[in-house]
Short mmCIF file of C-alpha atoms in Angstrom, two decimals:
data_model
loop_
_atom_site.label_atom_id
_atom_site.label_comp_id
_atom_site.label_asym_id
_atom_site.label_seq_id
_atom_site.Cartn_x
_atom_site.Cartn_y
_atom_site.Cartn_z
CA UNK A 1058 -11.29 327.18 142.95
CA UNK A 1059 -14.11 328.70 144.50
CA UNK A 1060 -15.30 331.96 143.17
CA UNK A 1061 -17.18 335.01 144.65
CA UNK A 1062 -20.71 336.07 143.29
CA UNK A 1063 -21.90 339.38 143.58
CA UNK A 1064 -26.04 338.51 143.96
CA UNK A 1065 -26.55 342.54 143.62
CA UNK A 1066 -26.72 342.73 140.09
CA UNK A 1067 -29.48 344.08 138.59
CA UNK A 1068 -30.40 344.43 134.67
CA UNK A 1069 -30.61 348.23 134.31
CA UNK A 1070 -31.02 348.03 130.70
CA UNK A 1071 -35.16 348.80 130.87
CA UNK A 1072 -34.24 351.74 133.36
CA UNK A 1073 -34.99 355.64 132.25
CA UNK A 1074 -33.14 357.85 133.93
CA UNK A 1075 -36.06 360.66 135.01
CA UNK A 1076 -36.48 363.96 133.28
CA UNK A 1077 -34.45 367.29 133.97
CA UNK A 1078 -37.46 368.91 134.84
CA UNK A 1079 -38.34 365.78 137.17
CA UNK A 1080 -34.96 365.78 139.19
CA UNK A 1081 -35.23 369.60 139.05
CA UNK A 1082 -38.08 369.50 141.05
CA UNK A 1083 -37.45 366.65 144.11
CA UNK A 1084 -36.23 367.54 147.31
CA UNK A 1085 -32.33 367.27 147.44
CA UNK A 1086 -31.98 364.71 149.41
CA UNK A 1087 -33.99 362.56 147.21
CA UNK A 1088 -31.34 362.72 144.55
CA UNK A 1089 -28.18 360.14 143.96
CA UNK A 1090 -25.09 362.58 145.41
CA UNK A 1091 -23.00 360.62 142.53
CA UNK A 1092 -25.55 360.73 139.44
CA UNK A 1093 -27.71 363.83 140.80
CA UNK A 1094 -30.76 361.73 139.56
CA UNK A 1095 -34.20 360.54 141.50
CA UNK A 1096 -32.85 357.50 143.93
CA UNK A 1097 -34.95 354.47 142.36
CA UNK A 1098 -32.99 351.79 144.89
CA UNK A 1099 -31.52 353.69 147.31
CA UNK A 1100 -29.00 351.70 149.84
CA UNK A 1101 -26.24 353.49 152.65
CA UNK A 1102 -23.06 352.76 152.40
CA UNK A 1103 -20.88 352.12 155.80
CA UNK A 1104 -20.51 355.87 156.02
CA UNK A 1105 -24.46 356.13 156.50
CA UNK A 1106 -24.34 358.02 152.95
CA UNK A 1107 -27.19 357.38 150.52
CA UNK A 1108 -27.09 356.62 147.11
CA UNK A 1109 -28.45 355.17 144.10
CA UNK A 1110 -27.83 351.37 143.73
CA UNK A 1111 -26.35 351.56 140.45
CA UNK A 1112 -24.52 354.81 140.74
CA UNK A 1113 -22.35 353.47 143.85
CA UNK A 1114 -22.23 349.70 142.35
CA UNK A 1115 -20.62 351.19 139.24
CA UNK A 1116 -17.80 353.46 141.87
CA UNK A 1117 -17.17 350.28 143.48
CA UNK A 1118 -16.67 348.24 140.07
CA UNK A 1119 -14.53 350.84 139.00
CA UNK A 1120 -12.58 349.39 142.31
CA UNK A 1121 -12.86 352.71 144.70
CA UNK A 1122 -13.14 352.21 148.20
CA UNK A 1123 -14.12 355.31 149.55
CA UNK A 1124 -17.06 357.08 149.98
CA UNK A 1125 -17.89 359.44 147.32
CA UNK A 1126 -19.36 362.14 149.62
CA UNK A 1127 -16.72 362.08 152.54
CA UNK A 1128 -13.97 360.17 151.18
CA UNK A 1129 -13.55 357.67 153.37
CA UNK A 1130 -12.39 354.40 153.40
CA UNK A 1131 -15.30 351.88 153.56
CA UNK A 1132 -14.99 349.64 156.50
CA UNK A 1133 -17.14 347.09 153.99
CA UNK A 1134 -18.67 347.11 151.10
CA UNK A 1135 -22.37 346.41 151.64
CA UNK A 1136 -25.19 348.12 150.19
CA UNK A 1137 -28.11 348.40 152.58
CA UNK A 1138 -31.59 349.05 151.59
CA UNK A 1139 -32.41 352.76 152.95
CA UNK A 1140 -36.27 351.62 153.16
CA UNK A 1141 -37.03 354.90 155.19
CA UNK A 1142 -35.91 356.88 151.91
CA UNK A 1143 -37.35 354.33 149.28
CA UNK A 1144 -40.81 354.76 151.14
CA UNK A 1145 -40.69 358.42 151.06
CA UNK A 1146 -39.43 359.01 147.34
CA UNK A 1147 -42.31 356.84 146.49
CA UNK A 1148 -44.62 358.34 147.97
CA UNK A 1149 -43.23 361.93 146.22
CA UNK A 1150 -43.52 360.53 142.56
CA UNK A 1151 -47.25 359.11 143.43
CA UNK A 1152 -48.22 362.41 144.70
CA UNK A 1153 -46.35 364.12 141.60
CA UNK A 1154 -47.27 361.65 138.95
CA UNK A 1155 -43.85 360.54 138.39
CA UNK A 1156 -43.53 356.93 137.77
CA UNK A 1157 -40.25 354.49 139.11
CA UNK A 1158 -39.28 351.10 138.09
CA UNK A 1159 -38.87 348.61 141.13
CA UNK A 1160 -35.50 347.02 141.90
CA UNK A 1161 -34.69 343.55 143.90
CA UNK A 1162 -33.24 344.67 147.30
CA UNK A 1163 -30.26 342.83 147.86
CA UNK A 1164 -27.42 343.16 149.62
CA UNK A 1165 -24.42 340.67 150.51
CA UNK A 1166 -21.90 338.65 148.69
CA UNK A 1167 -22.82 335.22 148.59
CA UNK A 1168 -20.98 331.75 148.98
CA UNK A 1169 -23.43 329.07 147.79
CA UNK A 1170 -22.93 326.00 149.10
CA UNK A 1171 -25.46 323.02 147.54
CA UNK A 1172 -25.81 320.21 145.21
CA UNK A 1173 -23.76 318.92 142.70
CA UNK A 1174 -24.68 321.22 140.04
CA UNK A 1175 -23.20 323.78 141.76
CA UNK A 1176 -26.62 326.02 142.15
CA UNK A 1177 -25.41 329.45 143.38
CA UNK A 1178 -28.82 331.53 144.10
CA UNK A 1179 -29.06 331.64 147.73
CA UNK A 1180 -33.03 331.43 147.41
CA UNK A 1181 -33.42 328.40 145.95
CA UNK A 1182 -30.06 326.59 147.19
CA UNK A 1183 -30.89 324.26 149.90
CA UNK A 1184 -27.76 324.70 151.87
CA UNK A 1185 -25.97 328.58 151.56
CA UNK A 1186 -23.40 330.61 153.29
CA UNK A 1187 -23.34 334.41 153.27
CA UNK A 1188 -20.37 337.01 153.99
CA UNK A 1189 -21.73 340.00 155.97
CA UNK A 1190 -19.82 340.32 159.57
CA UNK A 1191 -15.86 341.68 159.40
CA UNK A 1192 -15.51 339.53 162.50
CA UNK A 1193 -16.38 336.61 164.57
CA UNK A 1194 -20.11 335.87 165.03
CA UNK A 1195 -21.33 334.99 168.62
CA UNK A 1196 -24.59 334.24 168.63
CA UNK A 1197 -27.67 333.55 166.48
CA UNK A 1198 -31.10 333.46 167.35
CA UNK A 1199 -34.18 332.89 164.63
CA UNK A 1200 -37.62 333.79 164.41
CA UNK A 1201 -39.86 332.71 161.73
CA UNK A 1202 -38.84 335.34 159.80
CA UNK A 1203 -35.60 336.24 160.63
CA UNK A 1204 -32.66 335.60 161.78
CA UNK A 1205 -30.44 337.56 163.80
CA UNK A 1206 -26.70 337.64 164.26
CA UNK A 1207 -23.79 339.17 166.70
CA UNK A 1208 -20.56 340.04 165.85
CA UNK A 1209 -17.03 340.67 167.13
CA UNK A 1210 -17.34 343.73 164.87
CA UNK A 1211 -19.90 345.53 166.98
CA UNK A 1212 -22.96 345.01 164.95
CA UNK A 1213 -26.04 342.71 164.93
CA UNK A 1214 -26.89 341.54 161.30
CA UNK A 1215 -30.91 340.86 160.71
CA UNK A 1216 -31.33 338.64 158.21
CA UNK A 1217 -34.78 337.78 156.33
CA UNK A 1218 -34.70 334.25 156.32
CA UNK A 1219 -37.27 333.65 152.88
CA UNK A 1220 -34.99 335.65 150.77
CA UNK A 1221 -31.61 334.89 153.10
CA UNK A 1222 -30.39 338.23 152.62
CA UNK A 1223 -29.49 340.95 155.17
CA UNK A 1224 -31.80 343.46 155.67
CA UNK A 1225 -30.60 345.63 157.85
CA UNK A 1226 -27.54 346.51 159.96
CA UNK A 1227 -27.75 346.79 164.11
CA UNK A 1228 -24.76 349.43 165.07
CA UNK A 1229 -24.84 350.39 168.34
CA UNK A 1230 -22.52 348.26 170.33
CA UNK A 1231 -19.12 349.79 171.00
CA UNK A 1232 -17.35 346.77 171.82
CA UNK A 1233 -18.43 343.00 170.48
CA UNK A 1234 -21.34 341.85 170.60
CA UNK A 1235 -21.66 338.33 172.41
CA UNK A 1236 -25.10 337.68 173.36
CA UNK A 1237 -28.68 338.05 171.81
CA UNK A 1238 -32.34 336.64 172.71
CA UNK A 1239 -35.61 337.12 171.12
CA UNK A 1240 -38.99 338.03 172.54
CA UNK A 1241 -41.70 337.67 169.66
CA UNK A 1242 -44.40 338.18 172.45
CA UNK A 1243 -43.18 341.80 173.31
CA UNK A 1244 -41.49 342.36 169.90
CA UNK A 1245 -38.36 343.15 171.29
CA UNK A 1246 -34.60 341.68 170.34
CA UNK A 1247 -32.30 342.04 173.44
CA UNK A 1248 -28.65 342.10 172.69
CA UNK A 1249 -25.87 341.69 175.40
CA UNK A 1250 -21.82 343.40 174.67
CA UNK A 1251 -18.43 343.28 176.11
CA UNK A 1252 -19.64 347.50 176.44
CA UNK A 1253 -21.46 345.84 179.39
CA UNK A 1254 -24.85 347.19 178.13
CA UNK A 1255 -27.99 345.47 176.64
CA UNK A 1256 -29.33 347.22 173.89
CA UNK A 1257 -33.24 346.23 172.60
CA UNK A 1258 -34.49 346.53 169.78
CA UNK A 1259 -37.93 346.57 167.84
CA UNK A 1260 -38.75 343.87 166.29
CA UNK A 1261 -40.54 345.28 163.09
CA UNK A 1262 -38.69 348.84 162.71
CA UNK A 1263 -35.21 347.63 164.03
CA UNK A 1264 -34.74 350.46 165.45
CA UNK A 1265 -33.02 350.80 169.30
CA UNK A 1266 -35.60 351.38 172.11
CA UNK A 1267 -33.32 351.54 174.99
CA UNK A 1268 -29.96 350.23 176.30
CA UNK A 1269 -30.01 348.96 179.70
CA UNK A 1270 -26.84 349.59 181.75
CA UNK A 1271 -25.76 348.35 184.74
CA UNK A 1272 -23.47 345.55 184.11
CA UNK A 1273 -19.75 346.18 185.14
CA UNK A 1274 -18.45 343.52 182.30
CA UNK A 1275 -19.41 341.75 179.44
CA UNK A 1276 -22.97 340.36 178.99
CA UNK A 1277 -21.52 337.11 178.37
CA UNK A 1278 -26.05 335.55 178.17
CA UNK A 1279 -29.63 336.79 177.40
CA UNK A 1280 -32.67 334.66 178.83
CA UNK A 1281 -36.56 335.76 179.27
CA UNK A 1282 -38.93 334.34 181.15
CA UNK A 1283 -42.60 336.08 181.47
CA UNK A 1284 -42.34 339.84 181.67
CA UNK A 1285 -38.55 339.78 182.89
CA UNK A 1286 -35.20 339.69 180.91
CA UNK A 1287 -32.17 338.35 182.69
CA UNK A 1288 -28.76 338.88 181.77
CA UNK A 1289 -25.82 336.85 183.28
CA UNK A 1290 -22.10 338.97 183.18
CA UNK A 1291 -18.80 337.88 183.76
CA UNK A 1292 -19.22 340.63 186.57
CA UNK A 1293 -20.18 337.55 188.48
CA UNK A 1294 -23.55 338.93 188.96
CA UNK A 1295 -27.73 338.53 187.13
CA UNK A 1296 -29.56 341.42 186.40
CA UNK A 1297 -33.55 341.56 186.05
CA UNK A 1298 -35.50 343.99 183.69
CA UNK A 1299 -39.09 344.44 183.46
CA UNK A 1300 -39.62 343.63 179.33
CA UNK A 1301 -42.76 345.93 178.99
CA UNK A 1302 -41.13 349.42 181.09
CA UNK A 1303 -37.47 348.33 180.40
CA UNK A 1304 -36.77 349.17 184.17
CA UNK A 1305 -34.22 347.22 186.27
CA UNK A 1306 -35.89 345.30 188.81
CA UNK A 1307 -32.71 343.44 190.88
CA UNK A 1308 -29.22 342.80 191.14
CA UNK A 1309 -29.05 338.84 191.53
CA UNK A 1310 -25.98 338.12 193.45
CA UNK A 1311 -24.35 335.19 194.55
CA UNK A 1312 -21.86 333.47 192.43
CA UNK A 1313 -18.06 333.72 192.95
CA UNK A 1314 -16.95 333.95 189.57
CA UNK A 1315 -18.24 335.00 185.47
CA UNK A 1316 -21.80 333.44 184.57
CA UNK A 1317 -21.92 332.14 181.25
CA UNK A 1318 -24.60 330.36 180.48
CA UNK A 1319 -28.61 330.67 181.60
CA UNK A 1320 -31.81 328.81 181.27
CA UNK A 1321 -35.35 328.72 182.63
CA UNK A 1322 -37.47 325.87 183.19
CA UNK A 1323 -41.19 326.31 185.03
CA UNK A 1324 -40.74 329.46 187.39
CA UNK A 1325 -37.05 329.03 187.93
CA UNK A 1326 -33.61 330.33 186.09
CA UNK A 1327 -30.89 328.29 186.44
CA UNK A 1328 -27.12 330.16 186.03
CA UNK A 1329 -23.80 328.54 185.46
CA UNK A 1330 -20.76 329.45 186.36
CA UNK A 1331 -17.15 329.83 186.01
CA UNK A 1332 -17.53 329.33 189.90
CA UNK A 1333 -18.58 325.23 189.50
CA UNK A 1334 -21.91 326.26 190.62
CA UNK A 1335 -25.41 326.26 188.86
CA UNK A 1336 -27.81 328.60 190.65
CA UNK A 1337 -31.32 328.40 190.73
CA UNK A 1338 -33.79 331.60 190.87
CA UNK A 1339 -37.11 332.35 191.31
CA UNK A 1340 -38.74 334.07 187.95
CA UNK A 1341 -40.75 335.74 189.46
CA UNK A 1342 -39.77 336.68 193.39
CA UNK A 1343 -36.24 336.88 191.73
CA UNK A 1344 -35.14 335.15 195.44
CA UNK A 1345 -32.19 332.76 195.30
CA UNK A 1346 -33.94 329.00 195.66
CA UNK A 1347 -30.86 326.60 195.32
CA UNK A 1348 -27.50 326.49 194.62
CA UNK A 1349 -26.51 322.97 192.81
CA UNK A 1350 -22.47 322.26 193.85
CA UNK A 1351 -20.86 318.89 192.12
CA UNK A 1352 -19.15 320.05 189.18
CA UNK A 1353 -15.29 320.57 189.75
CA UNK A 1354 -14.33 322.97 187.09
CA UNK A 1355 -16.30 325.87 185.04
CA UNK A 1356 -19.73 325.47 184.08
CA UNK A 1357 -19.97 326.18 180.41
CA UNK A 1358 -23.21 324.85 179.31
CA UNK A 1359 -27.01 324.45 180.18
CA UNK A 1360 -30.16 322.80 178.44
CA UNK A 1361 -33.70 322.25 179.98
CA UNK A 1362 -36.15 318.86 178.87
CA UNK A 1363 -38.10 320.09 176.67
CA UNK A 1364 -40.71 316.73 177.54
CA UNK A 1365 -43.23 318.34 180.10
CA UNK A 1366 -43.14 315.38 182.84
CA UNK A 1367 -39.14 315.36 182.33
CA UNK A 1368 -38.08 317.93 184.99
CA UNK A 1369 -34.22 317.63 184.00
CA UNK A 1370 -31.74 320.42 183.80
CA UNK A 1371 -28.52 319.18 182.41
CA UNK A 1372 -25.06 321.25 183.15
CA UNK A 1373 -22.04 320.57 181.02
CA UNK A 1374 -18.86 321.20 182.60
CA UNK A 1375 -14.97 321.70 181.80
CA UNK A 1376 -14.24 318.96 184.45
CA UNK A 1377 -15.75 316.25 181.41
CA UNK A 1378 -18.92 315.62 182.99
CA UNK A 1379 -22.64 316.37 182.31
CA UNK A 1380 -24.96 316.16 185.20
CA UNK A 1381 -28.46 315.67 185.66
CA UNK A 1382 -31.02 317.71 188.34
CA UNK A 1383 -33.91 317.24 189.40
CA UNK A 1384 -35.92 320.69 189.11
CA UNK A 1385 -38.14 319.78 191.41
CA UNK A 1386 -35.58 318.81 194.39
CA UNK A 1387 -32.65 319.95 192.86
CA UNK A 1388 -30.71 317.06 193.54
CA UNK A 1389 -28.14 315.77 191.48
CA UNK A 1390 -29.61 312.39 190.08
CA UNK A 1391 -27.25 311.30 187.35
CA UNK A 1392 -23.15 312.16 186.56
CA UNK A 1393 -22.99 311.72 182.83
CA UNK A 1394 -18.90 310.73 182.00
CA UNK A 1395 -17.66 309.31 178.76
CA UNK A 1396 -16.17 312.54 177.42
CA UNK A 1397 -12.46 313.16 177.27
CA UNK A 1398 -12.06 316.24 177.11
CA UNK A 1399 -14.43 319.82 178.29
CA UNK A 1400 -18.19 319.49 177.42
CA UNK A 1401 -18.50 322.58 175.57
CA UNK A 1402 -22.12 322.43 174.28
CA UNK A 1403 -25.41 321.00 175.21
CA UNK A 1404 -28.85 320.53 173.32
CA UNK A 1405 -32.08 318.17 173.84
CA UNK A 1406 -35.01 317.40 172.02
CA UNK A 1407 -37.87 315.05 173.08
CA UNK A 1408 -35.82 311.59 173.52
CA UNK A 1409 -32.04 312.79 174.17
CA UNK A 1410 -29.84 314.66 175.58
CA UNK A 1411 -26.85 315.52 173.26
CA UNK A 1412 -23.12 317.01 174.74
CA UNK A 1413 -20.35 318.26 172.64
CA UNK A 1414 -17.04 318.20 173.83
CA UNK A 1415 -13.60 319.33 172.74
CA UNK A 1416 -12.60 315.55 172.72
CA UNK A 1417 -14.20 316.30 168.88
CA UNK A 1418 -17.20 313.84 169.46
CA UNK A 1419 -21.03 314.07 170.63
CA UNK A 1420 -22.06 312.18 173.56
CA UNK A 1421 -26.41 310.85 172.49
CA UNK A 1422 -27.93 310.20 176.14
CA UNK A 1423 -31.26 308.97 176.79
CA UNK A 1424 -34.08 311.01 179.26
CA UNK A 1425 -35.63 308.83 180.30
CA UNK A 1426 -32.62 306.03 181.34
CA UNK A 1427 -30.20 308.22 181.91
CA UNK A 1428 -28.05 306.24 179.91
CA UNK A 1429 -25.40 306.72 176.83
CA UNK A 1430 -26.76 304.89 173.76
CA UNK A 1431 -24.34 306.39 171.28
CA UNK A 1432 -21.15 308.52 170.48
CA UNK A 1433 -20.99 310.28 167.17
CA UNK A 1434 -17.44 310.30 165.66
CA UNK A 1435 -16.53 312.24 163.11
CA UNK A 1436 -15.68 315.86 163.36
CA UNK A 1437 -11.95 316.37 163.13
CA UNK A 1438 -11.95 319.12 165.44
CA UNK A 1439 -14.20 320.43 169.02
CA UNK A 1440 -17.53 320.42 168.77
CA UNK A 1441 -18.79 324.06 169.47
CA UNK A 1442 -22.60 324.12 168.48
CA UNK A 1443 -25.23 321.86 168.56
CA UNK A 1444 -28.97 322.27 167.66
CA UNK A 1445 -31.99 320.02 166.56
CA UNK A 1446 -34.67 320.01 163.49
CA UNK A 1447 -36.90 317.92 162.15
CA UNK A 1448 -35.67 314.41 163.06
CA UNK A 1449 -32.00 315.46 162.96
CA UNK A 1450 -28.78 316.53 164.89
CA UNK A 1451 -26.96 318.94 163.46
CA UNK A 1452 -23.37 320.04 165.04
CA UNK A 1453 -20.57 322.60 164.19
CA UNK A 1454 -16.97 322.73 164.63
CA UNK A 1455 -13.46 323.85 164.44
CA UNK A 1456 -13.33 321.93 162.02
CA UNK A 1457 -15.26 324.22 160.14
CA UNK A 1458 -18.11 322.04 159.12
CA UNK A 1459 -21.41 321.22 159.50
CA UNK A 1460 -22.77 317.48 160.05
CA UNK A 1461 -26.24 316.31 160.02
CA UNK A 1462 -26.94 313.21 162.18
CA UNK A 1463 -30.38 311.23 161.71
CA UNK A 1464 -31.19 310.44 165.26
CA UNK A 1465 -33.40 307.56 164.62
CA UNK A 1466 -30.39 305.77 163.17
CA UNK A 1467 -26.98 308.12 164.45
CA UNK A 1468 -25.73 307.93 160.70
CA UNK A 1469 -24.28 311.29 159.47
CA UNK A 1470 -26.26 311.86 156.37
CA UNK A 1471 -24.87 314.94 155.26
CA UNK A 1472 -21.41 317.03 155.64
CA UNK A 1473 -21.00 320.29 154.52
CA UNK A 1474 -18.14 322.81 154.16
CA UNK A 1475 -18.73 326.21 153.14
CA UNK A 1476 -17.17 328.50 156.26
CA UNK A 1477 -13.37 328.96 156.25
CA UNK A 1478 -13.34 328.96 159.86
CA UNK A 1479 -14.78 327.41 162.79
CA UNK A 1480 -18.32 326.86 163.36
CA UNK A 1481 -19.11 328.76 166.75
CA UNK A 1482 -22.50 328.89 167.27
CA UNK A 1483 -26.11 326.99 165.71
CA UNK A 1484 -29.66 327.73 165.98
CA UNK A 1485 -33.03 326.63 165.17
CA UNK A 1486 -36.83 327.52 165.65
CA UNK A 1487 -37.04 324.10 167.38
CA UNK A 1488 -37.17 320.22 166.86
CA UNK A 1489 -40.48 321.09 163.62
CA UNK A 1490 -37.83 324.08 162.21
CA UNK A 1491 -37.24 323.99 158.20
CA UNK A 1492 -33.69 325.26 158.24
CA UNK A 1493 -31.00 325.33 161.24
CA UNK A 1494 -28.28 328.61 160.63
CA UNK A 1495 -24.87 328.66 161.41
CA UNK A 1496 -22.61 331.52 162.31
CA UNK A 1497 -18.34 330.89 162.05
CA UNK A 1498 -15.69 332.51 163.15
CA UNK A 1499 -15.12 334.03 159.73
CA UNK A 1500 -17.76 335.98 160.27
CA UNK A 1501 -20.34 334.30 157.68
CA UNK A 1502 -24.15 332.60 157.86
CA UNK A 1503 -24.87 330.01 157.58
CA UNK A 1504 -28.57 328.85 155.68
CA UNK A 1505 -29.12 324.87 155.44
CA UNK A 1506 -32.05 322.30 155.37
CA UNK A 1507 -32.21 318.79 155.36
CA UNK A 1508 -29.27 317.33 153.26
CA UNK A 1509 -30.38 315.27 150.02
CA UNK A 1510 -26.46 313.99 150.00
CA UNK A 1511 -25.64 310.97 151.63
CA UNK A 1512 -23.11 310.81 154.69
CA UNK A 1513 -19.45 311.80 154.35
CA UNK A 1514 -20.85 313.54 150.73
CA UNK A 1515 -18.88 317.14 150.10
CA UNK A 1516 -20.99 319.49 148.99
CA UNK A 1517 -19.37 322.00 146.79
CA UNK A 1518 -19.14 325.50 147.57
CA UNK A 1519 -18.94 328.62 145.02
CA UNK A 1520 -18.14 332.07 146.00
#
């Protein structure tokens, strides 16, 4: 049976609580409403209440489930680091002489998923999976220091991805959040909603700038090129945003039916459709160039070469097929078929091409011959996510695993099953990345590396 671990446990043994006189005189709202004592660790409940971390661990042991100051029911049970409040308590007892023992920030309940011993501390495990979302997690999207999840349940998670624990909680979504995309260069997050809007964020405070409205349904994807954020709605339309004033720039208009899926490759964006259609825009006139017509159902999926001289966009479709264009003429040069079923999902690195489909398998295409040199069986269920790292495939699915797939031989070298539900979304900092992250439909992350078990290996999970 697995069994839950509580990783915010702390030895308080060591800790003095501080002096009458010294609680006497702090500002009020540097005190623990519970234990009316000088906050050491303070973390914010759901509520947005402060309090110490061992004063509201010890209400929640006792098996409460409210919040002591209003009385309400928690809508979870995490315990945030209030770092705004830490900082300036500190910076009171320096200036008063009063001294404060440090605590480990922590936050989450933890599933550990790794090797045979059964290691369960989610820093050094190689292969982890954390509860934080309520709800179904949409999209991921890493940095080198963090990673960054949306939810069904409103909120964007940031996670720090040395420690793998969440650090702080994104809530200003009203209705799920389905979208996100990173710009390190202008330190902005950008996250896209079924509320329609696009709210961005600061990359070092997380903390909302702005939210960008517009849209007239959901922000279904996120892409930036140069100064200019696009988002693609099922409103049928593309929006354009300068990045550094956060003012919209143009309406692009021109497909029939919900865009789901962008990319950008040179100076243009390419958008696919629910329509059949990929469109092709200029990043920087934001003129339509091209509309590519072939597919015969819903476009669902998108992936650029990442190999300089390769000028391919591929578009996965629910009619089975993949096909090939030539960014530079944007003719169709190759129809990819073999699947059974929709392609779902599509991801390249500098040899291949690789399509998931619901048919349960992964379709391995070469670039450069635009042929199919292998199909990866294995996953009992639809293949939802793809990424690369490091020499590897790694895919996600109903099934609710996760398989890594040398791609030098097409062996999978490592299973592993630590979400209860299916695997909807992967992501990577690219093909040289250190760890790939997962996101489920149970609403957990996924942390894992490159597997040390062999192929068709279960590694086993605690929680």
């Amino acid at each position: 049976m697995d069994a839950k671990m509580d990783v915010g446990v702390e030895d308080q043994g060591s800790k003095a609580a501080p002096s009458p006189s010294t609680t006497a005189s702090a500002p009020p709202h540097f005190l623990c409403p519970v234990s009316m004592e000088l906050m050491k660790d303070p973390v914010m409940v759901a509520t947005g209440h402060t309090y110490d971390r061992p004063s509201i661990k010890r209400w929640l042991e006792q098996g409460h489930k409210t919040c002591p100051v209003t009385g309400s029911r928690l809508r979870n049970l995490d315990l945030l680091p209030n770092f705004a409040l830490r900082s300036a308590i500190s910076e009171w007892a320096a200036a008063n002489n009063v001294k404060l023992n440090d605590r480990q920030l922590t936050s989450v309940t933890e599933k550990a998923v790794g090797g045979t011993d059964g290691e369960s501390d989610a820093q050094t495990s190689p292969h982890c999976v954390l509860e934080g979302h309520e709800e179904i997690v949409w999209a991921v999207e890493a940095t080198d220091g963090h990673l960054f999840s949306a939810s069904a349940d409103k909120s964007i998670r940031a996670w720090d991805t040395k420690t793998r624990r969440c650090v702080h909680v994104l809530e200003e979504h009203t209705r799920p959040v389905l979208s996100l995309v990173v710009s390190q260069l202008h330190g902005k997050l950008f996250s896209g909603s079924y509320d329609c809007s696009i709210c961005v964020w600061d990359l070092v405070t997380f903390r909302r700038i702005k939210s960008l409205h517009g849209h007239t349904d959901a922000v279904r994807s996120l892409a930036v090129a140069g100064d200019t954020l696009f988002s693609a709605s099922y409103d049928s339309t593309l929006r354009a945003y300068n990045i550094n004033t956060l003012k919209p720039l143009k309406v692009l208009e021109g497909h029939t039916g919900p865009v789901r899926t962008l990319t950008v490759l040179g100076a243009h964006l390419f958008s696919g459709s629910y329509d059949y259609t990929v469109r092709v825009w200029h990043t920087e006139t934001l003129e339509p160039v091209h509309v590519l017509e072939g597919h015969t159902d819903a476009v669902r999926a998108l992936a650029a070469s990442p190999v300089p001289e390769l000028k391919y966009i591929f578009s996965g479709s629910d009619d089975n097929s993949v096909r090939v264009w030539d960014a530079n003429t944007f003719k169709c040069v190759s129809v990819f078929q073999g699947h059974q079923d929709n392609v779902r999902v599509l991801t390249a690195d500098s040899r291949y091409l690789y399509s998931g489909s619901w048919d349960k398998t992964i379709r391995v295409w070469d670039t450069q011959s635009l042929e199919c040199v292998r199909m990866l069986e294995g996953h009992m269920e639809a293949v939802l996510a793809l990424t690369v790292m490091r020499g590897h495939l790694i895919s996600g699915s109903y099934d609710t695993t996760v398989r890594f797939w040398n791609t030098e031989t097409f062996q999978c070298v490592g299973k592993f099953e630590g979400h209860d539900d299916a695997v909807r979304v992967l992501t990577s900092t690219g093909e040289d990345a250190e760890s790939v992250y997962s996101g489920s439909y149970d609403g957990s992350i996924g942390f894992w590396s490159l597997p040390a078990l062999t192929s068709n290996t279960r590694a086993p999970a605690t929680r």
